[in-house]
mmCIF file of C-alpha atoms in Angstrom:
data_model
loop_
_atom_site.group_PDB
_atom_site.id
_atom_site.type_symbol
_atom_site.label_atom_id
_atom_site.label_comp_id
_atom_site.label_asym_id
_atom_site.label_seq_id
_atom_site.Cartn_x
_atom_site.Cartn_y
_atom_site.Cartn_z
ATOM 1 C CA UNK A 1 15.134 17.636 64.357
ATOM 2 C CA UNK A 2 17.713 15.804 62.260
ATOM 3 C CA UNK A 3 20.694 14.398 64.164
ATOM 4 C CA UNK A 4 23.176 16.362 62.052
ATOM 5 C CA UNK A 5 21.636 19.611 63.341
ATOM 6 C CA UNK A 6 21.998 18.449 66.927
ATOM 7 C CA UNK A 7 25.740 18.000 66.441
ATOM 8 C CA UNK A 8 25.996 21.750 65.889
ATOM 9 C CA UNK A 9 24.059 22.861 68.961
ATOM 10 C CA UNK A 10 26.681 22.497 71.700
ATOM 11 C CA UNK A 11 29.456 24.339 69.814
ATOM 12 C CA UNK A 12 26.980 27.167 69.147
ATOM 13 C CA UNK A 13 25.893 27.216 72.803
ATOM 14 C CA UNK A 14 29.561 27.470 73.835
ATOM 15 C CA UNK A 15 30.042 30.407 71.449
ATOM 16 C CA UNK A 16 26.993 32.172 72.894
ATOM 17 C CA UNK A 17 28.301 31.652 76.442
ATOM 18 C CA UNK A 18 31.722 32.970 75.415
ATOM 19 C CA UNK A 19 30.131 36.025 73.776
ATOM 20 C CA UNK A 20 28.196 36.629 77.011
ATOM 21 C CA UNK A 21 31.433 36.290 78.967
ATOM 22 C CA UNK A 22 30.115 33.560 81.244
ATOM 23 C CA UNK A 23 31.985 30.494 82.480
ATOM 24 C CA UNK A 24 29.037 28.822 84.199
ATOM 25 C CA UNK A 25 25.838 28.221 82.269
ATOM 26 C CA UNK A 26 23.093 25.732 81.519
ATOM 27 C CA UNK A 27 21.797 24.677 78.118
ATOM 28 C CA UNK A 28 18.098 23.866 78.221
ATOM 29 C CA UNK A 29 15.818 22.381 75.590
ATOM 30 C CA UNK A 30 12.208 21.446 76.375
ATOM 31 C CA UNK A 31 10.237 18.849 74.403
ATOM 32 C CA UNK A 32 6.461 18.856 74.740
ATOM 33 C CA UNK A 33 3.887 20.806 76.688
ATOM 34 C CA UNK A 34 4.350 18.819 79.913
ATOM 35 C CA UNK A 35 8.067 19.616 79.710
ATOM 36 C CA UNK A 36 7.244 23.362 79.576
ATOM 37 C CA UNK A 37 7.738 23.855 75.843
ATOM 38 C CA UNK A 38 5.935 27.118 75.102
ATOM 39 C CA UNK A 39 6.530 27.498 71.367
ATOM 40 C CA UNK A 40 6.062 24.707 68.809
ATOM 41 C CA UNK A 41 9.575 24.590 67.403
ATOM 42 C CA UNK A 42 12.957 23.360 68.560
ATOM 43 C CA UNK A 43 15.049 25.950 70.335
ATOM 44 C CA UNK A 44 17.704 26.018 73.033
ATOM 45 C CA UNK A 45 18.208 28.325 75.977
ATOM 46 C CA UNK A 46 21.693 29.320 77.122
ATOM 47 C CA UNK A 47 21.168 30.392 80.727
ATOM 48 C CA UNK A 48 24.062 32.101 82.535
ATOM 49 C CA UNK A 49 24.644 30.887 86.108
ATOM 50 C CA UNK A 50 26.601 33.727 87.756
ATOM 51 C CA UNK A 51 26.146 32.472 91.314
ATOM 52 C CA UNK A 52 24.165 30.039 93.480
ATOM 53 C CA UNK A 53 21.087 32.282 93.569
ATOM 54 C CA UNK A 54 20.745 33.504 89.974
ATOM 55 C CA UNK A 55 20.188 31.617 86.757
ATOM 56 C CA UNK A 56 18.537 28.244 86.370
ATOM 57 C CA UNK A 57 17.724 26.381 89.541
ATOM 58 C CA UNK A 58 17.026 22.698 89.352
ATOM 59 C CA UNK A 59 14.923 20.907 91.861
ATOM 60 C CA UNK A 60 12.795 17.848 91.384
ATOM 61 C CA UNK A 61 12.103 14.913 93.605
ATOM 62 C CA UNK A 62 15.107 12.699 93.016
ATOM 63 C CA UNK A 63 14.662 8.961 93.166
ATOM 64 C CA UNK A 64 17.190 6.167 92.932
ATOM 65 C CA UNK A 65 17.222 4.411 89.608
ATOM 66 C CA UNK A 66 16.557 0.688 89.452
ATOM 67 C CA UNK A 67 19.864 -0.891 88.278
ATOM 68 C CA UNK A 68 18.032 -3.593 86.326
ATOM 69 C CA UNK A 69 15.938 -1.018 84.471
ATOM 70 C CA UNK A 70 19.102 0.937 83.684
ATOM 71 C CA UNK A 71 20.723 -2.211 82.255
ATOM 72 C CA UNK A 72 17.622 -2.850 80.136
ATOM 73 C CA UNK A 73 17.665 0.735 78.861
ATOM 74 C CA UNK A 74 21.385 0.506 78.080
ATOM 75 C CA UNK A 75 20.800 -2.632 76.014
ATOM 76 C CA UNK A 76 17.967 -0.937 74.071
ATOM 77 C CA UNK A 77 20.209 2.052 73.318
ATOM 78 C CA UNK A 78 22.880 -0.116 71.694
ATOM 79 C CA UNK A 79 21.979 0.157 68.042
#
């Protein structure tokens, strides 16, 4: 997906949320089978979160990041 297309995704997601009349929502995009991508093309989900029990729930085993690895990643991201 070209970067210039990505720049348009969040404004469109906000417009979808506004059209749905929701203030709280998640934007989800899965890449690859292990990440639960079901169809072989790029697409985004706008998932309303009306309360604590409905909508997307997120739960994975959280681990503390290694500060040195984060510094290394940050240096690799500087283009």
